PDB file of N, CA and C in Angstrom:
ATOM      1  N   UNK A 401     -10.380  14.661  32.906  1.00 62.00           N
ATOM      2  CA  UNK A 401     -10.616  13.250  32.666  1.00 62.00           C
ATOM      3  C   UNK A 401      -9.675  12.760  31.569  1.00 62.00           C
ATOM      4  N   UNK A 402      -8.778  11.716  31.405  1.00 89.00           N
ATOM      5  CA  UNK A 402      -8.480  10.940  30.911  1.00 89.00           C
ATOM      6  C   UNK A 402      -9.147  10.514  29.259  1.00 89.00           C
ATOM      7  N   UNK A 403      -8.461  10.860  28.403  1.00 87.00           N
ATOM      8  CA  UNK A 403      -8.469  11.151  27.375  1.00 87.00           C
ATOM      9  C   UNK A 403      -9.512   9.470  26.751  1.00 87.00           C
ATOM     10  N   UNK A 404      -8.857   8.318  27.367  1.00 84.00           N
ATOM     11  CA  UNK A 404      -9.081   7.274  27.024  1.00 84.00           C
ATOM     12  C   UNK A 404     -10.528   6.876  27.464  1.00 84.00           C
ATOM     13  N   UNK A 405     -10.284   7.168  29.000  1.00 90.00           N
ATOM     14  CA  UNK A 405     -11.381   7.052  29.930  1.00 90.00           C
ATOM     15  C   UNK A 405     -13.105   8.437  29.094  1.00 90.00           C
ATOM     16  N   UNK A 406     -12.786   9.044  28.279  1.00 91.00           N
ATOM     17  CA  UNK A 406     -13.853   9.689  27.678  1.00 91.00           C
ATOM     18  C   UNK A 406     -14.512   9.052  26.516  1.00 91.00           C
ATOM     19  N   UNK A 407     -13.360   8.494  25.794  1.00 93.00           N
ATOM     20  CA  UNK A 407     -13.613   7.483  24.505  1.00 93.00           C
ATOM     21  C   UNK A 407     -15.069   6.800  25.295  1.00 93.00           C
ATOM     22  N   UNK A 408     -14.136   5.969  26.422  1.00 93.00           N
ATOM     23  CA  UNK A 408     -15.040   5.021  26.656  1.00 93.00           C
ATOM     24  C   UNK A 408     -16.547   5.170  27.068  1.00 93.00           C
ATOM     25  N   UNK A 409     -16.309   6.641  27.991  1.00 93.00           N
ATOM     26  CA  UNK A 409     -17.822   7.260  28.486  1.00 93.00           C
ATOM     27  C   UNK A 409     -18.496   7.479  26.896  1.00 93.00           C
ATOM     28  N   UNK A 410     -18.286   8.347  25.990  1.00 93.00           N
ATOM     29  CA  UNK A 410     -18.491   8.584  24.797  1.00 93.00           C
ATOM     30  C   UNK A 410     -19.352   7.342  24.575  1.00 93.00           C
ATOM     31  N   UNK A 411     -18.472   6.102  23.922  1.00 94.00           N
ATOM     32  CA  UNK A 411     -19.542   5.117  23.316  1.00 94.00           C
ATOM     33  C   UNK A 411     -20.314   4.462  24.010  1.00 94.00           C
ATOM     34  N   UNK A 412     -19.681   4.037  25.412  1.00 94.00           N
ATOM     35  CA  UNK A 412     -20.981   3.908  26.352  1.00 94.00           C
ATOM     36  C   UNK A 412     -22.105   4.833  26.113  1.00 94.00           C
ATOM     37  N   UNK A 413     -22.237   6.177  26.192  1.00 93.00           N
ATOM     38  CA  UNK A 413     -23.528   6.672  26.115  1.00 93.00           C
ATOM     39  C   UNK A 413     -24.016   6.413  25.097  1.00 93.00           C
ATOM     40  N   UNK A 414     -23.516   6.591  23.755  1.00 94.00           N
ATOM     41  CA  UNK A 414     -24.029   6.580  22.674  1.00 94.00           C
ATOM     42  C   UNK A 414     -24.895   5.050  22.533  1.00 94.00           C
ATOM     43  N   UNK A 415     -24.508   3.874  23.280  1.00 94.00           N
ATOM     44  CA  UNK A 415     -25.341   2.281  23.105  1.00 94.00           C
ATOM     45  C   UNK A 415     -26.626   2.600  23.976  1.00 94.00           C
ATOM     46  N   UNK A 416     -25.949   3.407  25.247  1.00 94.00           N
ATOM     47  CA  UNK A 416     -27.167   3.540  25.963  1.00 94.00           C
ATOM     48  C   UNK A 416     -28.497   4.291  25.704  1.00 94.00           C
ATOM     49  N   UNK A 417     -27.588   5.759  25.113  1.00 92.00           N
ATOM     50  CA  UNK A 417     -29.047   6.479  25.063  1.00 92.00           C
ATOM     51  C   UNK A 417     -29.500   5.933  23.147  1.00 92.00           C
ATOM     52  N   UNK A 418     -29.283   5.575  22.125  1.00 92.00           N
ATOM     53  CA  UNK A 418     -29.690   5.221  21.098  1.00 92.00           C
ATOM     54  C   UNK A 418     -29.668   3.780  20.751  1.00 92.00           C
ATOM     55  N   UNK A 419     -28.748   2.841  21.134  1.00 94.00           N
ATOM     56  CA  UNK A 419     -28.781   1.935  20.952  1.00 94.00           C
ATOM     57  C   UNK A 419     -27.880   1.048  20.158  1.00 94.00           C
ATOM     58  N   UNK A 420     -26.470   2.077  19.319  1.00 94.00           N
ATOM     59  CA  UNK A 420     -26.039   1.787  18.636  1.00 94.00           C
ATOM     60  C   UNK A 420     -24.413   1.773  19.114  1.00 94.00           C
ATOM     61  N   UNK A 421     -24.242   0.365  18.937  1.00 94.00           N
ATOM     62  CA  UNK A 421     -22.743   0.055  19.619  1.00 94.00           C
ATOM     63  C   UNK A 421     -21.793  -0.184  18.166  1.00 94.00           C
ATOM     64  N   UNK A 422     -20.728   1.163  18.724  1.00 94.00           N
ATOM     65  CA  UNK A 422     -20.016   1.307  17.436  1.00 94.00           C
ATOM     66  C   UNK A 422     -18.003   0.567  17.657  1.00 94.00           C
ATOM     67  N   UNK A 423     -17.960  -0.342  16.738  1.00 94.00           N
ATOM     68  CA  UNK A 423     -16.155  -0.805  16.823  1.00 94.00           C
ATOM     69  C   UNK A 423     -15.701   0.298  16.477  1.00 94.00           C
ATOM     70  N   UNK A 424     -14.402   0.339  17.664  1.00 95.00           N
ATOM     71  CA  UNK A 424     -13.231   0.969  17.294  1.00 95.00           C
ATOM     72  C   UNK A 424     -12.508   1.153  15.920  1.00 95.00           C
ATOM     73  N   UNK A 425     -11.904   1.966  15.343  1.00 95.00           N
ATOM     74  CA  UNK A 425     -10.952   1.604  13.906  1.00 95.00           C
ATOM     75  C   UNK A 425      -9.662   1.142  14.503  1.00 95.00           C
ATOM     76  N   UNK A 426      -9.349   0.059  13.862  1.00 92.00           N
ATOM     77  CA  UNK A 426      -8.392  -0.885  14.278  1.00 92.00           C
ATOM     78  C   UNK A 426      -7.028  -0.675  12.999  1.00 92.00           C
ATOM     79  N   UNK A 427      -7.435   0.027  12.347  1.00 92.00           N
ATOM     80  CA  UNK A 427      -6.462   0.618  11.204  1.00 92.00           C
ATOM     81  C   UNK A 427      -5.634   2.075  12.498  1.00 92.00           C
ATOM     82  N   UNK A 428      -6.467   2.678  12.583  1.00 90.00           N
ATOM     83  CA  UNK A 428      -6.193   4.333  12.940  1.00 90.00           C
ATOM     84  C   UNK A 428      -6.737   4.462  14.426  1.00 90.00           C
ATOM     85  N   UNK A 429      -6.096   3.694  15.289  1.00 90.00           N
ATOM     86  CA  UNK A 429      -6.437   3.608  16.357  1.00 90.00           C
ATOM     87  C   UNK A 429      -5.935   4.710  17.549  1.00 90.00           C
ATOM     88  N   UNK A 430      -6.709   4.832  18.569  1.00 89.00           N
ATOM     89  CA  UNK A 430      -6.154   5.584  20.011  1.00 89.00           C
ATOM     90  C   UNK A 430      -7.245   7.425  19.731  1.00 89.00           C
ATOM     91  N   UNK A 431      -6.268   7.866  20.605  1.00 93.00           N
ATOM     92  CA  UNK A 431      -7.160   8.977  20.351  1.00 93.00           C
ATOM     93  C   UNK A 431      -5.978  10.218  19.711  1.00 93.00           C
ATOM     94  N   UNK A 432      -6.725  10.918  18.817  1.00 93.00           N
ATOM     95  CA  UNK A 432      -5.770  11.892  18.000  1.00 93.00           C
ATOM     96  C   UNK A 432      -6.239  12.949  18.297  1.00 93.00           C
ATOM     97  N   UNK A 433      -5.281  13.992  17.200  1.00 94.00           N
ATOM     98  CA  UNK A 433      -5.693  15.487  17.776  1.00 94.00           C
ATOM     99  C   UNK A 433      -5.882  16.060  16.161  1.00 94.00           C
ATOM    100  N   UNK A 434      -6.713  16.830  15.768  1.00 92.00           N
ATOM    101  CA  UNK A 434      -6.908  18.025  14.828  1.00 92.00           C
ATOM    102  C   UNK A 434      -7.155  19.287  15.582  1.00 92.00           C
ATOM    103  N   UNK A 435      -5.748  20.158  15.398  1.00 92.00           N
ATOM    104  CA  UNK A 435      -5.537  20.941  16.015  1.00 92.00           C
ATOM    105  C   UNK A 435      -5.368  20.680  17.793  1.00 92.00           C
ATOM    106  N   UNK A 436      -6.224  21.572  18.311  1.00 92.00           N
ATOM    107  CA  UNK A 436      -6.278  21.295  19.933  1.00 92.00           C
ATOM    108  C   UNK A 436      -7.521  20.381  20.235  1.00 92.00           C
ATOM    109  N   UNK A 437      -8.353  19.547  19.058  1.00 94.00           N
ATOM    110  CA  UNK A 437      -9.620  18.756  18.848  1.00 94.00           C
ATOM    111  C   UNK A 437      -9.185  16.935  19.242  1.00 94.00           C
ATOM    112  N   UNK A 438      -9.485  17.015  20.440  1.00 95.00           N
ATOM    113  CA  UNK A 438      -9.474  15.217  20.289  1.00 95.00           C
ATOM    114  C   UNK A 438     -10.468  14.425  19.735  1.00 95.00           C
ATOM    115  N   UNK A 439     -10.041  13.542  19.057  1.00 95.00           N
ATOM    116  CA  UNK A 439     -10.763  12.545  18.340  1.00 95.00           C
ATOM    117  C   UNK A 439     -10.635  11.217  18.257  1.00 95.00           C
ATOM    118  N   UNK A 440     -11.369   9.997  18.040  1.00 95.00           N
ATOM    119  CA  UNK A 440     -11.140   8.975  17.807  1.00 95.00           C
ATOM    120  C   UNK A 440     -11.769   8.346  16.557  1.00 95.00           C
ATOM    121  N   UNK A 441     -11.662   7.250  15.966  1.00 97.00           N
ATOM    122  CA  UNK A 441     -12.095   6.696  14.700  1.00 97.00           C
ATOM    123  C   UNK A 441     -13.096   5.444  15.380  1.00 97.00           C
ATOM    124  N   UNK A 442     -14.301   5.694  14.648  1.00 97.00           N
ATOM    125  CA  UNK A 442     -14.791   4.118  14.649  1.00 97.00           C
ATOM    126  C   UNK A 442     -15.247   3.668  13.131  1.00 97.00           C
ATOM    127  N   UNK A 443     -15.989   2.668  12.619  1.00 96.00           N
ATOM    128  CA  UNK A 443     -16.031   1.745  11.734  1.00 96.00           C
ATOM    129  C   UNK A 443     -17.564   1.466  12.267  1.00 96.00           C
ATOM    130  N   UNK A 444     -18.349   2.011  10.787  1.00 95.00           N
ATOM    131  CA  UNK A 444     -19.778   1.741  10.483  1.00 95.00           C
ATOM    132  C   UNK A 444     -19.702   0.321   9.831  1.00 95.00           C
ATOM    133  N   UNK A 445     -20.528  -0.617  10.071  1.00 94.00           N
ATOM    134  CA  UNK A 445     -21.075  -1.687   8.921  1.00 94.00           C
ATOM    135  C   UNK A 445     -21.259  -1.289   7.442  1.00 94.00           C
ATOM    136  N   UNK A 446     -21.991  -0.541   7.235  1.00 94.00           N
ATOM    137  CA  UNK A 446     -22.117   0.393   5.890  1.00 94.00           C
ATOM    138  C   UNK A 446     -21.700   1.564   5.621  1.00 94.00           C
ATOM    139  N   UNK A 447     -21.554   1.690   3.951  1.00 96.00           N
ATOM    140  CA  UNK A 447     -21.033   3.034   3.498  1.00 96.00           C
ATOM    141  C   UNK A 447     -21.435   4.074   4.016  1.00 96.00           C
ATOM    142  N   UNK A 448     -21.154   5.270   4.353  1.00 95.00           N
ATOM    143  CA  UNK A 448     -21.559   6.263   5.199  1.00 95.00           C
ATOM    144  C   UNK A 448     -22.830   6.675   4.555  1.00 95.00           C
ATOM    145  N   UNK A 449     -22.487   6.784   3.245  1.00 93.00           N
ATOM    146  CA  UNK A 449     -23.509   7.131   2.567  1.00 93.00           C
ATOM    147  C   UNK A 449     -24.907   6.766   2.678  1.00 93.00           C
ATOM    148  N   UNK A 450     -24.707   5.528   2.793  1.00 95.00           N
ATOM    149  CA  UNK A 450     -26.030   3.823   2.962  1.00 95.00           C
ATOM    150  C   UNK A 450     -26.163   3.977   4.644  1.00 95.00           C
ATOM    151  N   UNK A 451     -25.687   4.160   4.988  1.00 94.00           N
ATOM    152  CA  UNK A 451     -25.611   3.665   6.806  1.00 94.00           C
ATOM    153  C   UNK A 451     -27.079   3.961   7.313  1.00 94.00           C
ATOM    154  N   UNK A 452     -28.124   3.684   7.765  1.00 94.00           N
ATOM    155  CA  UNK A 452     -28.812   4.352   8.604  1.00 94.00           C
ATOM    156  C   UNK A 452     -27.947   4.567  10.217  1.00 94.00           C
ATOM    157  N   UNK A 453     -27.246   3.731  10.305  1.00 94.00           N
ATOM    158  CA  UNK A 453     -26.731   4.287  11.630  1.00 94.00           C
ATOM    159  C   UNK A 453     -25.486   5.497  11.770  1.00 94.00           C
ATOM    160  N   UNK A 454     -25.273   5.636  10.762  1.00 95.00           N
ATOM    161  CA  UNK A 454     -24.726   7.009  10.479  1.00 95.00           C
ATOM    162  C   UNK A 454     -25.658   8.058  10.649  1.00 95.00           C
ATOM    163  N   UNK A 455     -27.057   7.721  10.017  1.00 94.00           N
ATOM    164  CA  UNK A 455     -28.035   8.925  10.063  1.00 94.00           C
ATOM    165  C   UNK A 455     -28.496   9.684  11.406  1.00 94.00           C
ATOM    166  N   UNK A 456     -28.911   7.825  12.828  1.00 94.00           N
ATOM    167  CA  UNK A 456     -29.022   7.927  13.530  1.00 94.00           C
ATOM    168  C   UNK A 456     -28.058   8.416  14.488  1.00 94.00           C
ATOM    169  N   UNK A 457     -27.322   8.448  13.905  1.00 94.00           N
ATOM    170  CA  UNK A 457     -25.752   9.060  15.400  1.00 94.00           C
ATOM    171  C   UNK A 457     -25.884  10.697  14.430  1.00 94.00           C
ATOM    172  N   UNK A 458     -25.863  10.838  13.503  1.00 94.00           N
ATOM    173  CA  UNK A 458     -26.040  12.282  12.921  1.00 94.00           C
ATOM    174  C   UNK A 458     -26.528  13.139  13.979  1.00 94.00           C
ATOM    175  N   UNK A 459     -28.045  12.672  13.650  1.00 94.00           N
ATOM    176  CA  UNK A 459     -29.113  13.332  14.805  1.00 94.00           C
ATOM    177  C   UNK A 459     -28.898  13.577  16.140  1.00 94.00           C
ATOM    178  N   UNK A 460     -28.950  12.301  16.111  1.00 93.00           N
ATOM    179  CA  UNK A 460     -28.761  12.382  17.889  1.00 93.00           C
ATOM    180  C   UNK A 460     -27.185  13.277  18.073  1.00 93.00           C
ATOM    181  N   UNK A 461     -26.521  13.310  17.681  1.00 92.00           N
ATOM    182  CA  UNK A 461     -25.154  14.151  17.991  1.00 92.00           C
ATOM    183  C   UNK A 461     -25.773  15.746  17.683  1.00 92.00           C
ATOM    184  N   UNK A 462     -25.648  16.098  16.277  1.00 93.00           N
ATOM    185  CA  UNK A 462     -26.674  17.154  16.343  1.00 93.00           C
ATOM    186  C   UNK A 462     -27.676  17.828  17.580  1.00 93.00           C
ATOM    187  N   UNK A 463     -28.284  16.867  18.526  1.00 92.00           N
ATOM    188  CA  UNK A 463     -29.090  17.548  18.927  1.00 92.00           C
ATOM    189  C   UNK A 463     -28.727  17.742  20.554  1.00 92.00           C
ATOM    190  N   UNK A 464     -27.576  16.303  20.628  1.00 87.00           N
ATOM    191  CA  UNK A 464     -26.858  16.407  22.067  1.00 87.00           C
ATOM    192  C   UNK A 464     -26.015  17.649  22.541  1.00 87.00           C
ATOM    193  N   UNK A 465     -25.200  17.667  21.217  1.00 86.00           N
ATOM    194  CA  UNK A 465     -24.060  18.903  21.390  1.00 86.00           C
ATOM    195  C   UNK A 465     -23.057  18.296  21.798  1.00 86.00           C
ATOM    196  N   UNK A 466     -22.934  16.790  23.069  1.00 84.00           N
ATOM    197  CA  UNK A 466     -21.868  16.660  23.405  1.00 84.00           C
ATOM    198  C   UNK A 466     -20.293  16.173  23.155  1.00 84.00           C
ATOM    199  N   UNK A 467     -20.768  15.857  21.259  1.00 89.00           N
ATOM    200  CA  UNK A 467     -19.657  15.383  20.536  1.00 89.00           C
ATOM    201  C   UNK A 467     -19.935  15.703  19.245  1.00 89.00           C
ATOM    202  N   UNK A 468     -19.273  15.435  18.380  1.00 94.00           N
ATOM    203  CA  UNK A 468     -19.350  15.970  16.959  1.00 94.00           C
ATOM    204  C   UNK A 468     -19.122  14.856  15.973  1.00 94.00           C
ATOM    205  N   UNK A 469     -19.232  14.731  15.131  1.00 95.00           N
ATOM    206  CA  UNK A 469     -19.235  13.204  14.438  1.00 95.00           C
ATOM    207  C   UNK A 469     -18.215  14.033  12.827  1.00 95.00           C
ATOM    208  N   UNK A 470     -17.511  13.696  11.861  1.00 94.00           N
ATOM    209  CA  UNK A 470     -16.963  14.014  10.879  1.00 94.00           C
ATOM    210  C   UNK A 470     -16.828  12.451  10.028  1.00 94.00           C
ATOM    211  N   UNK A 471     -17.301  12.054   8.922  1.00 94.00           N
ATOM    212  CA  UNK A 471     -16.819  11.412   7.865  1.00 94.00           C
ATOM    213  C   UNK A 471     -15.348  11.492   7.515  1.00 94.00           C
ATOM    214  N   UNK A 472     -14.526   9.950   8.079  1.00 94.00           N
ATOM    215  CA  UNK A 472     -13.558   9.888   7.884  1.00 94.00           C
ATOM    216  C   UNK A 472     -12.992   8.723   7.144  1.00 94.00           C
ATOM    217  N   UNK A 473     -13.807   8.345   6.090  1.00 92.00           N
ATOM    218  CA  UNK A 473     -12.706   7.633   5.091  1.00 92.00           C
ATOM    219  C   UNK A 473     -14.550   6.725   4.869  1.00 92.00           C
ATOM    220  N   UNK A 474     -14.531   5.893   4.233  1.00 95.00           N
ATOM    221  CA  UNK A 474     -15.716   5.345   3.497  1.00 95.00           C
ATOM    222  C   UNK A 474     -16.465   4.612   4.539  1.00 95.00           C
ATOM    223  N   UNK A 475     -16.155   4.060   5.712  1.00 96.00           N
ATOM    224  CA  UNK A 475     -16.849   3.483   7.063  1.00 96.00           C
ATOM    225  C   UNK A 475     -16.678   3.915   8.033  1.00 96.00           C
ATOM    226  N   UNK A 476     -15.262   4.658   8.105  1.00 96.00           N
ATOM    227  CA  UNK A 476     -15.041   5.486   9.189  1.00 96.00           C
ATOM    228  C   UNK A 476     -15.567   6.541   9.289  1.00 96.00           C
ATOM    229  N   UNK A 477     -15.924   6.891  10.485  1.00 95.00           N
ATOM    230  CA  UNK A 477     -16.379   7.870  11.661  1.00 95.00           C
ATOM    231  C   UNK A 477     -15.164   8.596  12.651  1.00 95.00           C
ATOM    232  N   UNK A 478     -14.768  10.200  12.747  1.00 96.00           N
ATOM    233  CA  UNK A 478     -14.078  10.289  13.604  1.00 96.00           C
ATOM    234  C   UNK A 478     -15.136  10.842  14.608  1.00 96.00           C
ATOM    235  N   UNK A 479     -15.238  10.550  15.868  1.00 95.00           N
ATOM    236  CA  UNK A 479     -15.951  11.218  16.786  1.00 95.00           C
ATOM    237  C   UNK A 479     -14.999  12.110  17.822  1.00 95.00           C
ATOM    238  N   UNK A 480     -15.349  13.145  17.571  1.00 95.00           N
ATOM    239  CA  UNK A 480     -14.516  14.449  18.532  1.00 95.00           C
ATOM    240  C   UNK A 480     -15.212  14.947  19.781  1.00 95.00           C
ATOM    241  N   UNK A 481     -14.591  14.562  20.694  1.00 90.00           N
ATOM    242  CA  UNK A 481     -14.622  14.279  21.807  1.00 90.00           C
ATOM    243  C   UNK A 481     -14.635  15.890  22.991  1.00 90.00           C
TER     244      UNK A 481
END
């Protein structure tokens, strides 16, 4: 599958099954690599720290398995795909 075309399955599920529709980072955009790891950036409303919807994508990622979430800069989110 299409690197782009997963982004999109990715946050689609994530609105569907929790509820929480996350923007793209418009600084650090597309999809990247750490190491052989694809990833993309999105942008919380609040400090990661403060976020409850940081907490809530925590969990729920945690318990899905099907992506991984990393703290990437003070609102940003990279989600690895």
């Amino acid at each position: 599958m299409n690197l782009i075309n997963k982004r999109k399955e990715t946050l689609t599920i994530i609105e569907e099954q929790i509820g929480l529709r996350l923007d793209l980072c418009d600084h650090f955009t597309g999809v990247k690599f750490m190491g052989s790891k694809p990833y993309f950036n999105v942008i919380l409303k609040d400090k990661i720290s403060e976020s409850l919807d940081y907490d809530k994508l925590k969990r729920w990622s945690d318990k899905n398995k099907s992506f991984k979430i990393e703290n990437n800069g003070l609102k940003r989110l990279a989600i690895f795909i």
